[in-house]
PDB file of C-alpha atoms in Angstrom:
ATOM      1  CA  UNK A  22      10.897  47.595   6.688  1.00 97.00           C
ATOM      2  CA  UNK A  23       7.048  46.669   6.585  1.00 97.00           C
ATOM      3  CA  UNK A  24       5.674  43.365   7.057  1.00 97.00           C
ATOM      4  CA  UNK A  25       2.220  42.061   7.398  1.00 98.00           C
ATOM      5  CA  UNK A  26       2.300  39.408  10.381  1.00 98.00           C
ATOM      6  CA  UNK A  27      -0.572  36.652  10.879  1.00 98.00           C
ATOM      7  CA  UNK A  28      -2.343  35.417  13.770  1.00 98.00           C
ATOM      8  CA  UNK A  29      -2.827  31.996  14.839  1.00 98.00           C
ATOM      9  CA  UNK A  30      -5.485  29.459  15.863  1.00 98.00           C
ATOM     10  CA  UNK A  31      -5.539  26.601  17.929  1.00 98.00           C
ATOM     11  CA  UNK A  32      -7.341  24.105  15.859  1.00 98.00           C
ATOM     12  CA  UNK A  33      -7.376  21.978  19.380  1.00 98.00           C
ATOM     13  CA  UNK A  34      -5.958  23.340  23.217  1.00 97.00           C
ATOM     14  CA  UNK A  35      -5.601  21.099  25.847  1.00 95.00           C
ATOM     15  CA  UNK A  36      -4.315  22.425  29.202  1.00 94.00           C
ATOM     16  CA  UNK A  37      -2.129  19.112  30.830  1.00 91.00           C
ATOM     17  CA  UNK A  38      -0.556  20.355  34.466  1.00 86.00           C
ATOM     18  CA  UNK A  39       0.866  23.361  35.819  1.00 86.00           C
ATOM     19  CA  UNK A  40       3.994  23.307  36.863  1.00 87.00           C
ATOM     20  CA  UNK A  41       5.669  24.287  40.828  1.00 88.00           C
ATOM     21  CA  UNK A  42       6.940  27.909  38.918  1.00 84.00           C
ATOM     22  CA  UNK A  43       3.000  28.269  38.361  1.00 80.00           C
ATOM     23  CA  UNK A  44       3.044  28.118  34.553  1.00 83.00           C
ATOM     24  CA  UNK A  45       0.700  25.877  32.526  1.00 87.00           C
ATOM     25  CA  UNK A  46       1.746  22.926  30.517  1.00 92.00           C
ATOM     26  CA  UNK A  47      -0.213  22.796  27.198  1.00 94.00           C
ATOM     27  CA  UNK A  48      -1.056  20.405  23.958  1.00 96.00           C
ATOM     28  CA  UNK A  49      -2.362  22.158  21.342  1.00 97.00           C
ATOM     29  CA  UNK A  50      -2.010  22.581  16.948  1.00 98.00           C
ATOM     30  CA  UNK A  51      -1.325  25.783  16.218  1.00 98.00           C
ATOM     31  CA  UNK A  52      -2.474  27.225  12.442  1.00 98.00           C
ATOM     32  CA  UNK A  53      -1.409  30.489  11.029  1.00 98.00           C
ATOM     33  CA  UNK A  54      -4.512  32.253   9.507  1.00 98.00           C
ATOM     34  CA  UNK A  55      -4.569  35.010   7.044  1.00 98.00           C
ATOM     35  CA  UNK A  56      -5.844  37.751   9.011  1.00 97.00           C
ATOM     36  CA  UNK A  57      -2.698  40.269   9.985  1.00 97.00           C
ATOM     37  CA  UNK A  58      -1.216  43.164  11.393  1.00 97.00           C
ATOM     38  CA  UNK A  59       1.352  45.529   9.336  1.00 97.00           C
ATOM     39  CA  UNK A  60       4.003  46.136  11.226  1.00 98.00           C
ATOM     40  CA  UNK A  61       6.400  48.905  10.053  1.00 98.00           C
ATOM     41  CA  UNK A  62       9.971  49.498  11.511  1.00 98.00           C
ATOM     42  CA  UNK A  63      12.343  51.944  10.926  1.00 98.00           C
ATOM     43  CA  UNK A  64      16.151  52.075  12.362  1.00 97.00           C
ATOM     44  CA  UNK A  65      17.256  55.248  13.409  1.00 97.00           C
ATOM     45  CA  UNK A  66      20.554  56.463  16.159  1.00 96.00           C
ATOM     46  CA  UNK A  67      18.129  57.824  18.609  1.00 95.00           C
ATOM     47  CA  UNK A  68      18.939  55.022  20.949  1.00 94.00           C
ATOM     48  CA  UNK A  69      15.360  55.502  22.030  1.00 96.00           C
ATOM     49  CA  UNK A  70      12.416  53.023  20.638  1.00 97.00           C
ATOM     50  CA  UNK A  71       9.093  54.473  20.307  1.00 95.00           C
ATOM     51  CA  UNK A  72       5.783  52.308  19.113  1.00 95.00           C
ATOM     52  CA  UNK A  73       2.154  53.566  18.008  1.00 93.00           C
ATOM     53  CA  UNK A  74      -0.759  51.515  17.729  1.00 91.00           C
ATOM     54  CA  UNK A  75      -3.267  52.065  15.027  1.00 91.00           C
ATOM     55  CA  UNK A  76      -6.740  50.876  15.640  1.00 84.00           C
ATOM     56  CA  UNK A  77      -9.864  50.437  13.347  1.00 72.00           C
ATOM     57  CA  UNK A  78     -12.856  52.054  14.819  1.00 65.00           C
ATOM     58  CA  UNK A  79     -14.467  48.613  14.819  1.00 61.00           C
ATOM     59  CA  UNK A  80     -11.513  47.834  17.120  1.00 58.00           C
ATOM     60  CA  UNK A  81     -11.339  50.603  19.266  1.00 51.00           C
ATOM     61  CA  UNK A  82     -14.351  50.146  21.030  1.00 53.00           C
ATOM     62  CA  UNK A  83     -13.638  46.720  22.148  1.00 52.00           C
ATOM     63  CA  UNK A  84      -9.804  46.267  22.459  1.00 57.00           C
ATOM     64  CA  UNK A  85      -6.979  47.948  24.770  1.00 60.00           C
ATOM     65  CA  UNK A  86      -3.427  47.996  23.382  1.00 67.00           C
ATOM     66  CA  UNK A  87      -1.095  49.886  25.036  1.00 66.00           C
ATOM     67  CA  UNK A  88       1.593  51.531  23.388  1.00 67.00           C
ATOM     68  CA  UNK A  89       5.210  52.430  24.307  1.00 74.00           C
ATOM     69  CA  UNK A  90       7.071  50.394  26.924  1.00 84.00           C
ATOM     70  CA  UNK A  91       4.210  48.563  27.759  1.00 84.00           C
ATOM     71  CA  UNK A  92       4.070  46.862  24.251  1.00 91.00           C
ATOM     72  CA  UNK A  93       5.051  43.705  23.708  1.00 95.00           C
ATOM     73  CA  UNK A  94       6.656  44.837  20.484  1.00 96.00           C
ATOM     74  CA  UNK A  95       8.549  47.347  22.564  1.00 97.00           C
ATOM     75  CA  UNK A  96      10.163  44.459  24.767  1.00 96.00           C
ATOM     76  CA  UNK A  97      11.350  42.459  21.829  1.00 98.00           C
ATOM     77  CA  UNK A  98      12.629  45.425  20.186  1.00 98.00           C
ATOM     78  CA  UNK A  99      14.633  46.380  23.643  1.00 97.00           C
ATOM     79  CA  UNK A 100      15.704  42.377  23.992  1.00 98.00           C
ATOM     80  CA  UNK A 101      16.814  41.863  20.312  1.00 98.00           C
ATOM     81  CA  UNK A 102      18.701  45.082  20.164  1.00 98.00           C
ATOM     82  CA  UNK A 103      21.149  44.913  23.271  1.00 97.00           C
ATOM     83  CA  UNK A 104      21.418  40.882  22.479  1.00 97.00           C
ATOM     84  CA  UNK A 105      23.493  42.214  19.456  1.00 97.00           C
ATOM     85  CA  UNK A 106      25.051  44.831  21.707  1.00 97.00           C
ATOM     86  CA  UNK A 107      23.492  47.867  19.429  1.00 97.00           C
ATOM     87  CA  UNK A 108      23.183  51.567  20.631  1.00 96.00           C
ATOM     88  CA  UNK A 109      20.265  52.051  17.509  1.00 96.00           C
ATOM     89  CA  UNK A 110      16.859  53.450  18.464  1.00 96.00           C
ATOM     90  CA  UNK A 111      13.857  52.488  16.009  1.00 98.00           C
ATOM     91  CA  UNK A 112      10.124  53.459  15.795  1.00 97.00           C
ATOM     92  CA  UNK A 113       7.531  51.128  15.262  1.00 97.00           C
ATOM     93  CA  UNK A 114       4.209  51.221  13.959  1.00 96.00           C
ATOM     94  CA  UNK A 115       1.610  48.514  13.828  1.00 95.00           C
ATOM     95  CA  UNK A 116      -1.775  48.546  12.375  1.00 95.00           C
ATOM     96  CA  UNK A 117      -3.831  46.649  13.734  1.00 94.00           C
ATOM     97  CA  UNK A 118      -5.765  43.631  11.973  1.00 95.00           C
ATOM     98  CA  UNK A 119      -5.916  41.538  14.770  1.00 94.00           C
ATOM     99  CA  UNK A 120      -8.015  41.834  17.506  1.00 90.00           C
ATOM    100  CA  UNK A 121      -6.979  41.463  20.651  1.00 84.00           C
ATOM    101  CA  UNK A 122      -7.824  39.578  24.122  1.00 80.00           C
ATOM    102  CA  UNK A 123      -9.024  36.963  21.107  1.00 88.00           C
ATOM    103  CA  UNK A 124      -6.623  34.038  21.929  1.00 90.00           C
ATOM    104  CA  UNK A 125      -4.876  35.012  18.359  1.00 94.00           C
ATOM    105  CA  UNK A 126      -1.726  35.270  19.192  1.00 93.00           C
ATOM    106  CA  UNK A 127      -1.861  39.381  18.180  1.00 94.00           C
ATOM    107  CA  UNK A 128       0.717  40.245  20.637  1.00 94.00           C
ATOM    108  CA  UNK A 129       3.198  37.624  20.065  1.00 96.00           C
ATOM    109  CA  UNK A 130       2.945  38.096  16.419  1.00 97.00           C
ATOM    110  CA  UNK A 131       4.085  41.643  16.656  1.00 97.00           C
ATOM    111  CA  UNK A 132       7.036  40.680  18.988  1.00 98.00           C
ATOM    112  CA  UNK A 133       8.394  38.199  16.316  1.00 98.00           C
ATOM    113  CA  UNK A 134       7.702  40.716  13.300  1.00 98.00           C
ATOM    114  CA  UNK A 135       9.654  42.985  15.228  1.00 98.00           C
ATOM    115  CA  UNK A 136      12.492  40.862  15.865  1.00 98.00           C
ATOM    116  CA  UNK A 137      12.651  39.420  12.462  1.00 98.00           C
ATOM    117  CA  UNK A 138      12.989  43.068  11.070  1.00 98.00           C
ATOM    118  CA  UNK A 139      15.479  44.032  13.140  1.00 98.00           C
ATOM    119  CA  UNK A 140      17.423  41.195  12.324  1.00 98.00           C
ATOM    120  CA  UNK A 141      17.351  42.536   8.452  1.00 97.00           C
ATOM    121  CA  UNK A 142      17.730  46.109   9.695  1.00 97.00           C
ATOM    122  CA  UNK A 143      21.052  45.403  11.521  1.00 97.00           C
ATOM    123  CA  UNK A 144      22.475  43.146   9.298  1.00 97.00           C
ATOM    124  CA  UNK A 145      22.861  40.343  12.863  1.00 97.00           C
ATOM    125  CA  UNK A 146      22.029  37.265  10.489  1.00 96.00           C
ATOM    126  CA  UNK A 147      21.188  35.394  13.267  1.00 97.00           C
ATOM    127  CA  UNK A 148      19.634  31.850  12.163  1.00 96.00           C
ATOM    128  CA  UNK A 149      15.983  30.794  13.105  1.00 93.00           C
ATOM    129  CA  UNK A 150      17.246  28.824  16.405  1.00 93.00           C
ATOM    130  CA  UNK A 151      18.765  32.000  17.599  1.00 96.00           C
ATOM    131  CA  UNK A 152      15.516  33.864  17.016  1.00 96.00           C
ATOM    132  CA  UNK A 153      13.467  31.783  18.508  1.00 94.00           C
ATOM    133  CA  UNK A 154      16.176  31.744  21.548  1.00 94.00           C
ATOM    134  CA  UNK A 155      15.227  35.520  22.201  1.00 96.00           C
ATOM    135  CA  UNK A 156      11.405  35.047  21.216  1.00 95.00           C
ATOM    136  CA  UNK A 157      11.431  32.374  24.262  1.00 92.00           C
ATOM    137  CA  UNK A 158      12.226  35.526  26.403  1.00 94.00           C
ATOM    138  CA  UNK A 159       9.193  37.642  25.341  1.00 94.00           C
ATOM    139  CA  UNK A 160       6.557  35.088  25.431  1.00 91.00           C
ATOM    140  CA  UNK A 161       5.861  31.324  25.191  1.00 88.00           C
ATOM    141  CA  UNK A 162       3.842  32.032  21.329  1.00 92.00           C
ATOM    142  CA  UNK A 163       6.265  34.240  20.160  1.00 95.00           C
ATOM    143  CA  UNK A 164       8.289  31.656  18.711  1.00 94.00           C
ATOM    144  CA  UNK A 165       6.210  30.043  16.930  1.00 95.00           C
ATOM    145  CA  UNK A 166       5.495  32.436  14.159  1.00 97.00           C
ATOM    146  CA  UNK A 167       9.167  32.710  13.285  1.00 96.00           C
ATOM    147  CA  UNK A 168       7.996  29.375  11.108  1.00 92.00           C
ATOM    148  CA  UNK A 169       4.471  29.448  10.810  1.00 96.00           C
ATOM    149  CA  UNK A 170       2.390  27.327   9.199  1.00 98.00           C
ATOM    150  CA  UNK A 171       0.906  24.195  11.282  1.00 98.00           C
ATOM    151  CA  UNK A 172       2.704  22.854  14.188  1.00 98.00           C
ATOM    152  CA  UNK A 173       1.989  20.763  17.486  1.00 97.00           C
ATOM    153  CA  UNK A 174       3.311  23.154  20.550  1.00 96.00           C
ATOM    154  CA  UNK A 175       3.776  21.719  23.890  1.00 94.00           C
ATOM    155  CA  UNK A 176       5.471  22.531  27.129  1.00 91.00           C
ATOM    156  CA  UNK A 177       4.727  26.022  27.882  1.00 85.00           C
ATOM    157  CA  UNK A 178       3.943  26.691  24.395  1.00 85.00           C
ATOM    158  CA  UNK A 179       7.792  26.392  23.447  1.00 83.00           C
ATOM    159  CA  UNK A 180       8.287  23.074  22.201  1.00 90.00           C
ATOM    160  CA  UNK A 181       7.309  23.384  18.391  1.00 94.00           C
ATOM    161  CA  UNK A 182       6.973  20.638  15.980  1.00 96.00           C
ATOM    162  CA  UNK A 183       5.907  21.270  12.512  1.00 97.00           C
ATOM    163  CA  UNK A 184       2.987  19.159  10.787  1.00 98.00           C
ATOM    164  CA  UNK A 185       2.020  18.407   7.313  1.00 98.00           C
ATOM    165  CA  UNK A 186       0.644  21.455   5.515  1.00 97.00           C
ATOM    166  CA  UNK A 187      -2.711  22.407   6.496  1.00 98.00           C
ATOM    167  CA  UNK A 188      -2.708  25.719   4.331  1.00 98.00           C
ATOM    168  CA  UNK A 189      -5.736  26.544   2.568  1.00 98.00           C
ATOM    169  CA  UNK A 190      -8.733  25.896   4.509  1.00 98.00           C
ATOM    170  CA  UNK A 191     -11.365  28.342   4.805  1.00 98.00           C
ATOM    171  CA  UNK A 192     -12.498  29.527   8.105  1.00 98.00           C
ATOM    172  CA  UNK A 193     -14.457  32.522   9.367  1.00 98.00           C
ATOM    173  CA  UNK A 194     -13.499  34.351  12.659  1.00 98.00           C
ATOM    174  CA  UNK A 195     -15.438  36.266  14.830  1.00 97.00           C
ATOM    175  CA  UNK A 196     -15.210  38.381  18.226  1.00 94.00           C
ATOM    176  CA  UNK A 197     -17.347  40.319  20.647  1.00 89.00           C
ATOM    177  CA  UNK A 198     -16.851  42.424  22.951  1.00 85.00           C
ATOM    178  CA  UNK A 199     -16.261  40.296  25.553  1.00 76.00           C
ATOM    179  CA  UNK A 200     -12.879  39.387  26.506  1.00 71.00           C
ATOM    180  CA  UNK A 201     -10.735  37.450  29.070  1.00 71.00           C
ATOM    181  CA  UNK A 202      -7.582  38.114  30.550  1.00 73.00           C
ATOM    182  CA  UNK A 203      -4.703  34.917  29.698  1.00 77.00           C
ATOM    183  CA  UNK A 204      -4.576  34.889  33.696  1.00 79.00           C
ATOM    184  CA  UNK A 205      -8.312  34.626  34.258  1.00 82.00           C
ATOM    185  CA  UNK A 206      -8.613  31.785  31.970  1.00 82.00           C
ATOM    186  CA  UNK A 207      -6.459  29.505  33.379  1.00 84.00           C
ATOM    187  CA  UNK A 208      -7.695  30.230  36.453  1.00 85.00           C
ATOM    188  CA  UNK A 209     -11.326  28.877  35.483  1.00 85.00           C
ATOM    189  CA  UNK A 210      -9.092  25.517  33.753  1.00 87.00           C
ATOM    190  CA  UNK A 211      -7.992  25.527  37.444  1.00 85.00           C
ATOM    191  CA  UNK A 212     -11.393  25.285  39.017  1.00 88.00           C
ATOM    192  CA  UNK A 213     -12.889  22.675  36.231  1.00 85.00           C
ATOM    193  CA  UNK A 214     -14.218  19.108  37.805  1.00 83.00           C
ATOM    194  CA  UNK A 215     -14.711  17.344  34.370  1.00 81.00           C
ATOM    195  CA  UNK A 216     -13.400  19.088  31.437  1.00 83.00           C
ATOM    196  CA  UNK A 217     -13.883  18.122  28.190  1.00 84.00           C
ATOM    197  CA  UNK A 218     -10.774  17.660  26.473  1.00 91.00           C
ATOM    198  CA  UNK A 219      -9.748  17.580  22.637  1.00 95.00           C
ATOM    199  CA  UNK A 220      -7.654  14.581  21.560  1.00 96.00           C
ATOM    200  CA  UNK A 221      -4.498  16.626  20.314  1.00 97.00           C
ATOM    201  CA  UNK A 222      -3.176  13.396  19.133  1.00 97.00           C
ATOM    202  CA  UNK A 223      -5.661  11.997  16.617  1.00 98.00           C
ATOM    203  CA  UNK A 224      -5.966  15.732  15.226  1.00 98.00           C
ATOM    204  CA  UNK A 225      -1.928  15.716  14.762  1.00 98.00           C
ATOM    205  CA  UNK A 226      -2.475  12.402  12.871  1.00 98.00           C
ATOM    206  CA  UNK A 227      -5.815  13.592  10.945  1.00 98.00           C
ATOM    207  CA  UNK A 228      -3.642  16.080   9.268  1.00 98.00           C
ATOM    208  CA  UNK A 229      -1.282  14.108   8.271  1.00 97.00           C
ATOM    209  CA  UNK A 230      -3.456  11.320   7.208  1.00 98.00           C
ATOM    210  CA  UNK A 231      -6.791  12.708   6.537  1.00 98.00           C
ATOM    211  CA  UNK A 232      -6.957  15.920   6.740  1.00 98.00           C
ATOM    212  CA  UNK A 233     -10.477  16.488   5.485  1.00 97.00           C
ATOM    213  CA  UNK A 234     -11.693  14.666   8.791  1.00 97.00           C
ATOM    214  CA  UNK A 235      -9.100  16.794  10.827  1.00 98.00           C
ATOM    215  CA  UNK A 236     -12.107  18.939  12.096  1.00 98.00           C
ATOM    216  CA  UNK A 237     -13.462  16.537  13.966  1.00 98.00           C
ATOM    217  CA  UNK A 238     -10.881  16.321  16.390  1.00 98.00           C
ATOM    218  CA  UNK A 239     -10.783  20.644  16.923  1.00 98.00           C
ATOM    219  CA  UNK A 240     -11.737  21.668  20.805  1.00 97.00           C
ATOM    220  CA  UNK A 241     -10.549  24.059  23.358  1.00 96.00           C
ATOM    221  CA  UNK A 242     -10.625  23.211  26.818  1.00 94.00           C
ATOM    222  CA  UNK A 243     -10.995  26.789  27.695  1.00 91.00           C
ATOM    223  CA  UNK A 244     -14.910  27.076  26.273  1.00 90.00           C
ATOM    224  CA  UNK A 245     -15.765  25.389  29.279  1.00 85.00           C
ATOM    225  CA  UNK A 246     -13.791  27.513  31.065  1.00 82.00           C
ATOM    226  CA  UNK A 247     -14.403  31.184  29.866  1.00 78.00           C
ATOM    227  CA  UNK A 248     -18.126  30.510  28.977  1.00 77.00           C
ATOM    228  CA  UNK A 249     -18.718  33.686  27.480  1.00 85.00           C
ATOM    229  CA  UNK A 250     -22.276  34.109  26.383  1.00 91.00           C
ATOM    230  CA  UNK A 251     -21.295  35.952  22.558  1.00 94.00           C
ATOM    231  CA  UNK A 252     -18.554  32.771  22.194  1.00 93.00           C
ATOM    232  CA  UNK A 253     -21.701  30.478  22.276  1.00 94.00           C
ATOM    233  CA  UNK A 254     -23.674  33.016  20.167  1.00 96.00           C
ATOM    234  CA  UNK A 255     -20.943  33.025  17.823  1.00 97.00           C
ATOM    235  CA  UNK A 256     -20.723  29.151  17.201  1.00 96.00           C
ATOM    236  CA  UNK A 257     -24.670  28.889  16.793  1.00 97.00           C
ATOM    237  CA  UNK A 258     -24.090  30.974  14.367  1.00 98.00           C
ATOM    238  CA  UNK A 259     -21.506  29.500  12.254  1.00 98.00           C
ATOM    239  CA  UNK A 260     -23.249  25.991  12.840  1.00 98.00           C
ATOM    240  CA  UNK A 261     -26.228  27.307  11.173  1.00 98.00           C
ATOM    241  CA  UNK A 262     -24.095  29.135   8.337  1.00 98.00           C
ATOM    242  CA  UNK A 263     -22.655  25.508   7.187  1.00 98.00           C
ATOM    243  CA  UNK A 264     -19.686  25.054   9.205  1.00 98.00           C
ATOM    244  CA  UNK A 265     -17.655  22.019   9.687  1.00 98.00           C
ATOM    245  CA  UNK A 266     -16.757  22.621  13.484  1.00 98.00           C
ATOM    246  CA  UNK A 267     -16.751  25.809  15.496  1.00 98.00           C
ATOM    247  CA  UNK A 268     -14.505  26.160  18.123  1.00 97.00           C
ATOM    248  CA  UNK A 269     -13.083  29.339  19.919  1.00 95.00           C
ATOM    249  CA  UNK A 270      -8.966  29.699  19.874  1.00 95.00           C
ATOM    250  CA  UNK A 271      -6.765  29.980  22.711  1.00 90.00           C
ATOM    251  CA  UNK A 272      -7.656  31.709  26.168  1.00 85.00           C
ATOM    252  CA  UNK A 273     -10.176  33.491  24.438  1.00 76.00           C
ATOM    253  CA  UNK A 274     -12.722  34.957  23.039  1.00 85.00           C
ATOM    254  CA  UNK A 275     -12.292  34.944  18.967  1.00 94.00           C
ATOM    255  CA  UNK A 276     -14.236  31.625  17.352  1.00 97.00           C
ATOM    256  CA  UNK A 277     -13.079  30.198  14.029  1.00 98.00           C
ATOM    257  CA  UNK A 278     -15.150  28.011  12.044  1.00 98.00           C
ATOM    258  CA  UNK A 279     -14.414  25.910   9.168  1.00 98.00           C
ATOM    259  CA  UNK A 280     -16.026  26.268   6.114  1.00 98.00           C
ATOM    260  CA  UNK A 281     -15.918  24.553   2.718  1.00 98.00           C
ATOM    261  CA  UNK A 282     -17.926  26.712   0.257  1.00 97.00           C
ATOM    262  CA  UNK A 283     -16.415  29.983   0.209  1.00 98.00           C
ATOM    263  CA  UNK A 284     -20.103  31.440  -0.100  1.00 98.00           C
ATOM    264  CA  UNK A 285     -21.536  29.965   3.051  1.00 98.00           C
ATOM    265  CA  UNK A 286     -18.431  31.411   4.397  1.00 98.00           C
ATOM    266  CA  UNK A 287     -19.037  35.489   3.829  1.00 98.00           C
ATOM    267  CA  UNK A 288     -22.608  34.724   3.927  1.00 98.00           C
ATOM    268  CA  UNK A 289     -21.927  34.137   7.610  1.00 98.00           C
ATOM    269  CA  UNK A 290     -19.362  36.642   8.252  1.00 98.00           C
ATOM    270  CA  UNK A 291     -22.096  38.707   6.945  1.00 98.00           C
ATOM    271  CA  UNK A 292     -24.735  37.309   9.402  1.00 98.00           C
ATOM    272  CA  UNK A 293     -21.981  38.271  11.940  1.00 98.00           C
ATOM    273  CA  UNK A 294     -21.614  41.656  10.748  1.00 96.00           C
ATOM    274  CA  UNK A 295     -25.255  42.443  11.345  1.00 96.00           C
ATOM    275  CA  UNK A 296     -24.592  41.514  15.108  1.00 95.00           C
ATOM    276  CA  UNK A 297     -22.044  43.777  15.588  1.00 93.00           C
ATOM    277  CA  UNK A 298     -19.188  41.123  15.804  1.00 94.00           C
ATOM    278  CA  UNK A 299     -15.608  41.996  14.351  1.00 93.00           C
ATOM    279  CA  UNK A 300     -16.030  39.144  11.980  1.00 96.00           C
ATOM    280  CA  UNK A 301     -13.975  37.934   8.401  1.00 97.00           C
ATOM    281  CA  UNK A 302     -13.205  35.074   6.166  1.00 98.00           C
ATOM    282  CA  UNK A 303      -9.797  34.294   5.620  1.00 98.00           C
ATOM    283  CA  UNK A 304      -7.781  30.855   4.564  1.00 98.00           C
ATOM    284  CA  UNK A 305      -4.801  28.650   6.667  1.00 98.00           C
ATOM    285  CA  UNK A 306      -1.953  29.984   5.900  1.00 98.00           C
ATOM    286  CA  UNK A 307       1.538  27.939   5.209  1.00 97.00           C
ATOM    287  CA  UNK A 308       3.965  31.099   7.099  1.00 97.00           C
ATOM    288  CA  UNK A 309       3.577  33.613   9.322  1.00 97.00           C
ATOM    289  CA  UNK A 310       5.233  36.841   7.553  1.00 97.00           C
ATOM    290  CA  UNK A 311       4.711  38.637   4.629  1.00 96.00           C
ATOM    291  CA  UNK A 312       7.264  41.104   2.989  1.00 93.00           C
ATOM    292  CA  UNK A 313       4.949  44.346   2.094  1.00 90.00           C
ATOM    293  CA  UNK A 314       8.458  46.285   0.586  1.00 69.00           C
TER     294      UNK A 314
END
C-alpha cells in the first residue's frame, strides 16, 4: 500500500508549563500542508520489519534520518503489529518530501501513515480512537494526522480539537541548513525572561469567524527561542515577496508564509531557491493522507 502523508504547521505555538514528568504543556493550531512524504508498505511473513529512507540530494546535505530500528516509522510498525497480536514482518519505504529537524511534523507523519496502512494490510479495522490510542505511544503529533486538517492541540500535543476548515490557503515554506534538536528548543523556552507569546485563542476564533484576518494572530514562541540567523533571513524574505505573516513552525527551523497571489508566491520560493534554501509553494490542506494505489 502507498500513501503520500502531509506535514503540518503550527499557524501559532505557545509553550504554557512543563509538567513534574518534565514534558511541556503546549497551545498551538495545527494545519496540514500539502507538502508530503510517500510512504510505501508491504506485508510480508518475515516477522522482521525493515525501513529505507530515500532522500533528495537537496535533502541530503542538510537532514539526518536514520533508518531501521531507529525510525520512528519502525516503532509504530513494531507497536501496531504486536497490539493486534500479529507474527507478519513488512518493509517500508519512505521518500522523503519533508524535511526534517523543520518543526513539520515529518517524523510523526510517517508513524501514522504507517499505522494507518497496516491497519488496511491486516484487515484489524480498528476505529480512529483506537489509532490514535497507539499513535499516543509513538509520539505526542502522531495523532494528529490520523484526522488532519485544522485543529487546536493542547496538553502534550494530545488533546485534539478540530476547527473550521482552513484548507486552501497558500503558503510558501522554506529551510536552511540550520536545525535544532526538539530537546534544545525547549530548553531555550526554558531560559526565556519575556517571551512573546501568540494569542492561540483569538486565532482559534479568527478561523472560525474571520478567517481572512486569521494571520494576524500566527506566532511561535520558539523564534525567540531558537534564533537562528537563516529563520530571520527567511522571513525578510517572504515579507518582501508579499506575504501576509511569516512565522517559523514548531521547534524549528522551516518558516511558512502566507501568501494570497499565487505569483508572489513562486516568485519567492524562487528568490529562496537562489539562496540555497529547500523552499516550495504548496496550499492548507483539509486531511492528512492520500491514497497513491
Amino acid at each position: 500500500m502507498k500513501i503520500k502523508t502531509a506535514a503540518k504547521v503550527n499557524l501559532a505555538l505557545d509553550v504554557c508549563g512543563k509538567l513534574p514528568n518534565g514534558y511541556h504543556v503546549i497551545k498551538s493550531v495545527f494545519q496540514t500542508v500539502g507538502i508530503y512524504d510517500e510512504v510505501t508498505v508491504e506485508l510480508n511473513n518475515s516477522g522482521n520489519i525493515d525501513v529505507n529512507c530515500i532522500l533528495t540530494d537537496e535533502f541530503d546535505r542538510a537532514d539526518h534520518v536514520p533508518g531501521g530500528e531507529k525510525n520512528i516509522a519502525y516503532k509504530a510498525a513494531r507497536l501496531f503489529l504486536d497490539t493486534i497480536g500479529s507474527d507478519k514482518g513488512c518493509g517500508i519505504v519512505i521518500k522523503k518530501g519533508i524535511p526534517s529537524q523543520a518543526g513539520m511534523g515529518g517524523g510523526s507523519s510517517d508513524a501514522a501513515a504507517v499505522i494507518y496502512c497496516l491497519n488496511e494490510l491486516c484487515s484489524a479495522r480498528l476505529d480512529i480512537q483506537k489509532l490514535v490510542e497507539i499513535g499516543k505511544k509513538i509520539g505526542a503529533d502522531v495523532p494528529f494526522f490520523f484526522t488532519g486538517g485544522t485543529a487546536y492541540v493542547s496538553g502534550i500535543g494530545e488533546k485534539i480539537t478540530s476547527l473550521p476548515d482552513y484548507s486552501g490557503r497558500i503558503l510558501v515554506v522554506a529551510k536552511g541548513v540550520q536545525g535544532i534538536s526538539t530537546a534544545e528548543a525547549y530548553k531555550a523556552v526554558d531560559r526565556l525572561e519575556a517571551p512573546n507569546r501568540p494569542n492561540i485563542e483569538s486565532l482559534s476564533k479568527a478561523i472560525a469567524e474571520t478567517p481572512e484576518c486569521a494571520h494576524r494572530f500566527f506566532g511561535n514562541i520558539f523564534e525567540d527561542a531558537a534564533a537562528l540567523e537563516e529563520v530571520s533571513q527567511i522571513r525578510r524574505i517572504m515579507k518582501a515577496s508579499g506575504a501576509l505573516s511569516a512565522v517559523m513552525t514548531g521547534s524549528g527551523s522551516a518558516v511558512f508564509g502566507l501568501f494570497t497571489d499565487m505569483d508572489n508566491a513562486k516568485k519567492c520560493r524562487d528568490i529562496l531557491k537562489k539562496q540555497e534554501f529547500f523552499s516550495g509553494v504548496c496550499l492548507t490542506t483539509d486531511k492528512a493522507f492520500i491514497n497513491c494505489e
